[in-house]
Short mmCIF file of C-alpha atoms in Angstrom, two decimals:
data_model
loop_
_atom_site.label_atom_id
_atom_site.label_comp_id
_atom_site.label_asym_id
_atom_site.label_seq_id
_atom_site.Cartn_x
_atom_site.Cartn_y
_atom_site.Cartn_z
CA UNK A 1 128.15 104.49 121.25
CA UNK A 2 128.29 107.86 122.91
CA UNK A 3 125.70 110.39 123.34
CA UNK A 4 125.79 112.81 119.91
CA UNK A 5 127.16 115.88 122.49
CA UNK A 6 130.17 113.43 123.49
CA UNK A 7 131.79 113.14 120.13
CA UNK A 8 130.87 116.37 118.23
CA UNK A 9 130.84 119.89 119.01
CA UNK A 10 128.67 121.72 121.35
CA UNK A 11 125.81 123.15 120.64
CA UNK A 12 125.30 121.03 117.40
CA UNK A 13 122.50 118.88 118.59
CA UNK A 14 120.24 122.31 118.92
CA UNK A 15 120.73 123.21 115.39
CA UNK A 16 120.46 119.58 114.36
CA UNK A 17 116.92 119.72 116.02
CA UNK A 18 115.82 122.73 114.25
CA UNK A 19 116.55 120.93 110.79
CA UNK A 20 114.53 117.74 111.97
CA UNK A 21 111.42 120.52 112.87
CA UNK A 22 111.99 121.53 108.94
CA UNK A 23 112.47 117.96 107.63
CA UNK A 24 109.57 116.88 109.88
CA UNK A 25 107.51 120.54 108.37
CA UNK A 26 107.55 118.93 105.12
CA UNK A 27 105.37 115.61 105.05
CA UNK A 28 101.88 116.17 104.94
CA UNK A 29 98.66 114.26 105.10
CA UNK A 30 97.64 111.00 106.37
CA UNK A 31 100.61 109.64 104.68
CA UNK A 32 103.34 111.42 106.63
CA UNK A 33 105.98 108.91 108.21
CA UNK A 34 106.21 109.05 112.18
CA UNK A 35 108.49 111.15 113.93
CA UNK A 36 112.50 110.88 113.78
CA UNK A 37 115.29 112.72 114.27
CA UNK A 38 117.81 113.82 110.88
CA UNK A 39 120.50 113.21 112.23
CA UNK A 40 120.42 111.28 115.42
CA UNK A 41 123.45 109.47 117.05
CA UNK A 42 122.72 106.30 116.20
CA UNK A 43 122.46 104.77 112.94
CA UNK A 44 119.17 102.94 111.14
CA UNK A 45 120.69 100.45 108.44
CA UNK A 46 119.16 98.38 105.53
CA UNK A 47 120.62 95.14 104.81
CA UNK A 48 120.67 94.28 101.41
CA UNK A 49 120.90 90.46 102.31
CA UNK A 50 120.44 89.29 98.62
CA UNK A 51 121.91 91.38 95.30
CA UNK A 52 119.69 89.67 93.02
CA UNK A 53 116.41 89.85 92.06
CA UNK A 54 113.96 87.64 89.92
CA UNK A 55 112.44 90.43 88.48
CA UNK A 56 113.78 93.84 85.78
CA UNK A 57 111.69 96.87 86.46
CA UNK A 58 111.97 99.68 84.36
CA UNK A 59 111.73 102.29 87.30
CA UNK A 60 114.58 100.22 89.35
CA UNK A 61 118.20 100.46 89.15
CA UNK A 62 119.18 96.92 89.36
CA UNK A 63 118.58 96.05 85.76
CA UNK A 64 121.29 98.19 84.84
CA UNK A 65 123.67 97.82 87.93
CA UNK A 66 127.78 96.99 87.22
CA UNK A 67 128.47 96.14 90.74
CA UNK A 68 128.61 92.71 91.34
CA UNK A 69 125.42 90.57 92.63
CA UNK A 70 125.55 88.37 95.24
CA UNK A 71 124.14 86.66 98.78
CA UNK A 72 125.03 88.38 102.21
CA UNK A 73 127.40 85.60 103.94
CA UNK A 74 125.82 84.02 107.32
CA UNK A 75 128.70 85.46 109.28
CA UNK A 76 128.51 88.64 108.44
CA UNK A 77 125.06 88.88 108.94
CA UNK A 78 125.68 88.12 112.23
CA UNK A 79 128.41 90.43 113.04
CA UNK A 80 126.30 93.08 111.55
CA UNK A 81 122.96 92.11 114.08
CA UNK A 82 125.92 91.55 117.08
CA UNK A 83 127.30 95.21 116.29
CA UNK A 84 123.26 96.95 116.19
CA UNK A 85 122.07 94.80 119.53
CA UNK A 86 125.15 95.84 121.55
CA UNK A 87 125.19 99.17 120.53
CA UNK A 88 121.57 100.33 120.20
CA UNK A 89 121.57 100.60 116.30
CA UNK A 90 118.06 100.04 114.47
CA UNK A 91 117.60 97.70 111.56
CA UNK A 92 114.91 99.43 109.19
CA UNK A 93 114.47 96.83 106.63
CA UNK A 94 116.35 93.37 104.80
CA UNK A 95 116.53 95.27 101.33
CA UNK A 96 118.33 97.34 98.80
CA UNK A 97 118.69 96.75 95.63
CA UNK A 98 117.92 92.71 95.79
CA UNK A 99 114.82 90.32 96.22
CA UNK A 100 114.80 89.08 99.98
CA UNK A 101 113.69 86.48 99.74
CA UNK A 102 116.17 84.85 97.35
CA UNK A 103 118.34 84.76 100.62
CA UNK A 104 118.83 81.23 101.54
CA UNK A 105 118.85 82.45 104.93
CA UNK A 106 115.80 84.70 105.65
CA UNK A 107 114.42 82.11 107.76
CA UNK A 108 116.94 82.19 110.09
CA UNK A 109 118.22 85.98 109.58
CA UNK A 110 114.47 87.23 111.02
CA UNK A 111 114.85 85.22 113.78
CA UNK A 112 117.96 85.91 114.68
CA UNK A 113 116.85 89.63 114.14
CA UNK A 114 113.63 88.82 116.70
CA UNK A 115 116.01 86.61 119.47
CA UNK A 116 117.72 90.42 119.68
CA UNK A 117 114.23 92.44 119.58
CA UNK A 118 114.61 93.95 116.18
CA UNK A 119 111.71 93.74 113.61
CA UNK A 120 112.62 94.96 110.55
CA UNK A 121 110.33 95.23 106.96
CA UNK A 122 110.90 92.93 104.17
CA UNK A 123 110.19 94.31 100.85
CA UNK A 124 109.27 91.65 98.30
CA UNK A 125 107.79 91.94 94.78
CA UNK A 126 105.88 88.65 95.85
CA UNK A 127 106.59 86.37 93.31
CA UNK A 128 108.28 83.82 96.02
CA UNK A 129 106.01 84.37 99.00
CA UNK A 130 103.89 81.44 99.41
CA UNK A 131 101.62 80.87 102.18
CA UNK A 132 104.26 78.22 104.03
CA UNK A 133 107.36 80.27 103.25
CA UNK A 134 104.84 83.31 105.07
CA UNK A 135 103.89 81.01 107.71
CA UNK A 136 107.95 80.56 108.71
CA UNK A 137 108.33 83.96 108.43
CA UNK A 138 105.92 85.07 111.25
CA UNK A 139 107.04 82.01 113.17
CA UNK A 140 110.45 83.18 113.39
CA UNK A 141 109.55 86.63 114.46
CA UNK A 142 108.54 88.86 111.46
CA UNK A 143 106.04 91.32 111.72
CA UNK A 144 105.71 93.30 108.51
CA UNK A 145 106.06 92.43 105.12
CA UNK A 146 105.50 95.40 102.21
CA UNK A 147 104.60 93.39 98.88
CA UNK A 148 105.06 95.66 95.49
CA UNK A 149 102.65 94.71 93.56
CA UNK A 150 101.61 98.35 92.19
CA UNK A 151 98.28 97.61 90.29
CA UNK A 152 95.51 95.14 89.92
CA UNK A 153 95.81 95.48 86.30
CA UNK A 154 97.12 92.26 84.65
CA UNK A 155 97.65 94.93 81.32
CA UNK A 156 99.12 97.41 83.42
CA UNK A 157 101.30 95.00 85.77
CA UNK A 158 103.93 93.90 83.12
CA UNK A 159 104.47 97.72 82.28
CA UNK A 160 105.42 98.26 86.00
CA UNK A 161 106.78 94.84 87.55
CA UNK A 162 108.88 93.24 84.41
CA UNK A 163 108.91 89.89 84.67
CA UNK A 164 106.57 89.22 87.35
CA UNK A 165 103.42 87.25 87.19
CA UNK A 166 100.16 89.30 88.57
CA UNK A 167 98.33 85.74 88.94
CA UNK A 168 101.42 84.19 91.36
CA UNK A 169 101.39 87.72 93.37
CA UNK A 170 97.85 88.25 94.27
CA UNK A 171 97.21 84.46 95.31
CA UNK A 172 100.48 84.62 97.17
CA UNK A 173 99.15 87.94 98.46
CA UNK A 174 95.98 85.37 99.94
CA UNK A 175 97.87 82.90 100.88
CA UNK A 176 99.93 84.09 102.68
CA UNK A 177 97.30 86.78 104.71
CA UNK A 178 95.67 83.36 105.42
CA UNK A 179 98.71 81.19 106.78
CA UNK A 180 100.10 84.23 108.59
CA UNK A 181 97.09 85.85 110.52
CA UNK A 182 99.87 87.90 112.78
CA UNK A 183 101.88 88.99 109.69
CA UNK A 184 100.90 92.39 108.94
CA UNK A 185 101.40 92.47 104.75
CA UNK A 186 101.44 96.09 102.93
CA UNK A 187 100.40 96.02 99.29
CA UNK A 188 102.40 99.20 97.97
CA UNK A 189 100.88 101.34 95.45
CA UNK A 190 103.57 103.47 94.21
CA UNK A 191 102.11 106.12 91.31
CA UNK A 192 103.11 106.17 87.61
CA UNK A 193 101.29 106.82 84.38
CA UNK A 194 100.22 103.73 84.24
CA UNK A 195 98.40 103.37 87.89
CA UNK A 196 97.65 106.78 89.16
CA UNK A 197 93.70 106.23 88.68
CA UNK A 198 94.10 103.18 91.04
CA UNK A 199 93.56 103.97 94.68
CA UNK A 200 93.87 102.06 98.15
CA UNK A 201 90.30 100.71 98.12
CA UNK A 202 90.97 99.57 94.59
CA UNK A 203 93.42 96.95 97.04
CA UNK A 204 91.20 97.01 99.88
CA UNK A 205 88.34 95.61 98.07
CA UNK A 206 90.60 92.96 96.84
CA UNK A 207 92.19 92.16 99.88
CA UNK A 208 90.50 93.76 102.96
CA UNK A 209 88.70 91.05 104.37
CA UNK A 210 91.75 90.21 105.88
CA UNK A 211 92.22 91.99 108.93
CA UNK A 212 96.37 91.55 108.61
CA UNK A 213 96.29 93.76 105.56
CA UNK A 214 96.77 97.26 104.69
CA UNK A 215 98.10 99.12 101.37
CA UNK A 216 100.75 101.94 101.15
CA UNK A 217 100.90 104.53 98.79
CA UNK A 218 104.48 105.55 97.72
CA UNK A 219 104.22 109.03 96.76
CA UNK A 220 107.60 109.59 95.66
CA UNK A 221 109.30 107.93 93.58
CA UNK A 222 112.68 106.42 94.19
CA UNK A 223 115.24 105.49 91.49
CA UNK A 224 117.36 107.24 88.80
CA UNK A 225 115.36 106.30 85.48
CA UNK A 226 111.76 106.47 86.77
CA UNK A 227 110.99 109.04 84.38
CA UNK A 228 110.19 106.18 82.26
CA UNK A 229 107.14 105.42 83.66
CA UNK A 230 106.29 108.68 85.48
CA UNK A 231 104.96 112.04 85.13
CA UNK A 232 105.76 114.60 87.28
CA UNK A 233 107.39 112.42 90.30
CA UNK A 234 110.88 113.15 89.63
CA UNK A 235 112.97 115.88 88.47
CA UNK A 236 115.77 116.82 85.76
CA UNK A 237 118.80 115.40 87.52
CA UNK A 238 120.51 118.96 86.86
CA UNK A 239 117.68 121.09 87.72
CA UNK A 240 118.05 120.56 91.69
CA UNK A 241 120.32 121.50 94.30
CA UNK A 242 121.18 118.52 96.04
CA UNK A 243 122.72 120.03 99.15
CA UNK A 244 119.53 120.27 101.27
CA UNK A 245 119.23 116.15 100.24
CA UNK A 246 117.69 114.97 103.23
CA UNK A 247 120.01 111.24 102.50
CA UNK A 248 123.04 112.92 104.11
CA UNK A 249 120.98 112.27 107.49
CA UNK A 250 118.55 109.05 107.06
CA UNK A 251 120.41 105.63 107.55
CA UNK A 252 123.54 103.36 106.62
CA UNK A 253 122.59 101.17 104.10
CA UNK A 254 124.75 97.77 103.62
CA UNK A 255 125.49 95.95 100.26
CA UNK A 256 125.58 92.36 100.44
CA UNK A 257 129.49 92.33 100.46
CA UNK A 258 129.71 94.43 103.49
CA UNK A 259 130.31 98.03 102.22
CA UNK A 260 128.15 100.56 103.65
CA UNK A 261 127.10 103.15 101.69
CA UNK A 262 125.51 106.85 102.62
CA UNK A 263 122.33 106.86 100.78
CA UNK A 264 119.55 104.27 99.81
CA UNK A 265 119.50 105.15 96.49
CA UNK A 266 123.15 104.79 95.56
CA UNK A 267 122.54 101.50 93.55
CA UNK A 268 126.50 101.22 92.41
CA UNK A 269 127.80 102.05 95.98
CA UNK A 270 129.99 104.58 95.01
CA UNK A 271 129.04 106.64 98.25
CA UNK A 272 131.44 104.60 100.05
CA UNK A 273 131.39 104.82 104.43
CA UNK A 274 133.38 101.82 105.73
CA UNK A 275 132.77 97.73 105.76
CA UNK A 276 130.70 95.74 108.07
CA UNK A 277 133.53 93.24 107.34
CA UNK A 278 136.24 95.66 109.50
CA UNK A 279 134.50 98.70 110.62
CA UNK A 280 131.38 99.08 113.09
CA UNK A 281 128.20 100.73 112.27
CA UNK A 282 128.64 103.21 114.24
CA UNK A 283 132.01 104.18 112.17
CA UNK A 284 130.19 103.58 108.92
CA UNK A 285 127.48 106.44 110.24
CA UNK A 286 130.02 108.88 111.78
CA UNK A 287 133.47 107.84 110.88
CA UNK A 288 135.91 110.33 108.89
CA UNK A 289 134.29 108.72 104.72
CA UNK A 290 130.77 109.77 106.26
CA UNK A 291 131.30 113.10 107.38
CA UNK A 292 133.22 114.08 104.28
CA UNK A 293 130.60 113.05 101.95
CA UNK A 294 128.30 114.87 103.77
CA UNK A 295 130.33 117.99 103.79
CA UNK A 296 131.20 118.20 100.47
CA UNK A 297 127.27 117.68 99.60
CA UNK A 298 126.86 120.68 101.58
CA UNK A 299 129.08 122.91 100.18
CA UNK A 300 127.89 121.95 97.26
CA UNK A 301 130.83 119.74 95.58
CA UNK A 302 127.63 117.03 94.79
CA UNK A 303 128.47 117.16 91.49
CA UNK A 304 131.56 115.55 91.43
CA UNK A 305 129.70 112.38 92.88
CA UNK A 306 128.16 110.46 89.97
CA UNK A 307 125.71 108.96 91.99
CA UNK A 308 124.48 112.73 93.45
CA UNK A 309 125.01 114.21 90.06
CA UNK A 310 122.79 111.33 88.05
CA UNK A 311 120.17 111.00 90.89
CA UNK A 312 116.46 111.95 89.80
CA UNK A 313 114.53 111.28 92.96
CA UNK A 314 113.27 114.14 94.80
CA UNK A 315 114.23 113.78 98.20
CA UNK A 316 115.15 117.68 98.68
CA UNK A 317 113.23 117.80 101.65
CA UNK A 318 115.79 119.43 104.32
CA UNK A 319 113.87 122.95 102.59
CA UNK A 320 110.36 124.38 102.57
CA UNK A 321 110.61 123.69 99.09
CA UNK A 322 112.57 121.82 96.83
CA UNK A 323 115.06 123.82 95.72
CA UNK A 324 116.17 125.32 91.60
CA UNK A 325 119.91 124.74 90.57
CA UNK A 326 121.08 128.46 90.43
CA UNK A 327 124.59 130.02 89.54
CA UNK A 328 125.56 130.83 91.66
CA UNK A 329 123.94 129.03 94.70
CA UNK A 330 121.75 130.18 96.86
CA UNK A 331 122.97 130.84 100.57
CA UNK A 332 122.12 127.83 102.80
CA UNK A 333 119.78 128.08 105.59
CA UNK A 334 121.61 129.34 108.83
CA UNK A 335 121.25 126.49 110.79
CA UNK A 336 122.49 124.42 107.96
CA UNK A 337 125.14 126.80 107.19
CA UNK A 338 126.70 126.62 110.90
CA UNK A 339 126.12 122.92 111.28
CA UNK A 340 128.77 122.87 107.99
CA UNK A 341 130.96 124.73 109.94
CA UNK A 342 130.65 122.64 112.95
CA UNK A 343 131.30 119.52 110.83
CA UNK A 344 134.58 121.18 109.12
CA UNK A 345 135.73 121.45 112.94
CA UNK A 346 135.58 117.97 113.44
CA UNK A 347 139.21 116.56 113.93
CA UNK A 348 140.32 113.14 114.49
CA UNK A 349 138.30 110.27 114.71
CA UNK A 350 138.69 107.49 116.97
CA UNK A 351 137.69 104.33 115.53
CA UNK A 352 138.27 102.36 118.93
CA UNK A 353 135.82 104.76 120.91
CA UNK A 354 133.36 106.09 117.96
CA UNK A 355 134.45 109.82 119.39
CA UNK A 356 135.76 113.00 117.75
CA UNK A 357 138.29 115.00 119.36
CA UNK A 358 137.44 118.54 119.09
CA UNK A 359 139.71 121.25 117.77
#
């Protein structure tokens, strides 16, 4: 794929940068995630490699998803690792809206993913993650694996992770930091009413002897109907402007069937970018579906896309702050404002080079 200059208009990449400096302005604290461009030429994907999951939490979308469930076929698992090696694509993580590990093949996908030098995370709730089935998983190449267990608390646990067993998690949790000494596993401690007087040495005293272990707090929180466990993590779904959304510029995420969606939290993929079945990644990232979802965002037409429109998670982070709903809107930043206009000058795309012609 070509250089970001070579397929959109000049002087883009500048104002692009500025909006990174904001994006970047906005974490804080030990917590903040390293350094990366908003918008950068080429794409990061999640695979969603399994649409099922063994478990119904009330803070997840998936117990109430319509779109069909399934596993990602072998094949197109491979195109979609073929398309990222030759072209320089990242793959983030081997999740979406699905358990991993139900994947008959997540043996074989991680080390297919390590034979082309890309490590991605697995996210597990940790209910299948024995020791041995750890063990394969470093052997084939993995590096990382983030386990959500979210408390310590066996009365606490079934309030967060329905239908999980706190037992089978934390011995997993040991097990498998003993089979896998060169597997790096993340307990995540995401906050809710339930938790939020838990803390990382809570874990660490639990868990630290093991030098392969670390926890991760998740201070936001992610899905549509979290305000059933939260506090103040999410917002009114009609209280915030959506058009400084910082998922307009983050990563391709892939649904088990293919499709490729805009944002990670678009659990029906209704945010719709191409197929990993006939398009490329790099298509699915800046290909003619992209670029009009992301300028209608921006001009704020969000609301005529359910999944913008229902979405409670406050990822409004393009801003210094998060920003009201007002009628009418606000003005957009400048450099915001003219990268819209750059993007409505876009012309054809050309799906056999991954360019734009220019007007």
């Amino acid at each position: 794929m070509a250089k970001l200059n070579s397929f959109l208009p000049a002087g883009i990449s500048a104002r692009l940068e500025k909006i990174r400096s904001r994006y970047r302005d906005r974490w804080q604290g030990p917590q903040a995630p390293p350094e990366r461009d908003v918008f950068s030429e080429k794409a990061t994907l999640a695979i969603e490699v399994s649409g099922f999951c063994n478990l119904r939490c009330p803070m997840c979308s998936h117990p109430r998803m319509k779109r069909p469930k399934g596993f990602m076929e072998w094949e197109l698992f491979k195109k979609i690792v073929h398309d990222a090696s030759i072209n320089n694509h990242s793959i983030a993580s081997l999740h979406f809206f699905g358990e991993p590990l139900l994947w008959p093949h997540i043996v074989d996908g991680v080390a297919l993913l390590a034979r082309n030098r890309m490590f991605p995370r697995i996210s597990t709730n940790g209910m299948l993650l024995t020791g041995s089935l750890a063990r394969k998983l470093q052997d084939a190449g993995a590096k990382e694996i983030m386990v959500t267990i979210d408390t310590l608390r066996p009365e606490v646990y079934p309030k967060i992770r329905n239908g999980g067993d706190l037992s089978v998690v934390t011995k997993n949790i040991r097990d498998a930091l003993a089979a896998a000494p060169d597997l790096t596993l993340c307990a995540q401690l995401m906050p809710s009413k339930y938790n939020k007087d838990e803390t990382a040495e809570d874990f660490y005293k639990e868990f630290g002897s093991y030098s392969n272990f670390r926890v991760e707090p998740w201070f936001v929180i992610r899905m549509n109907k979290s305000a059933s466990i939260t506090d103040s993590y999410v917002h009114r779904p009609d209280e915030v402007d959506k058009r400084l959304c910082d998922k307009l510029f983050d990563r391709v995420d892939v649904l088990w069937d293919g499709t490729t969606v805009l944002c990670c939290l678009d659990a029906e993929g209704e945010l719709v970018t191409g197929n990993m079945k006939e398009n490329s990644i790099s298509y699915s990232w800046l290909g003619p579906r992209a670029m009009e979802l992301r300028k209608k965002i921006l001009k704020g037409s969000w609301m005529e896309l359910d999944a913008c429109k229902q979405c409670a998670a406050d990822h409004i982070l393009m801003a210094n702050e998060s920003w009201r709903l007002t009628d009418p809107l606000k003005e957009l930043p400048k450099d915001i404002e003219k990268l819209l206009d750059e993007i409505a000058m876009l012309d054809a795309y050309d799906a056999t080079t991954d360019r734009w012609k220019r007007r």
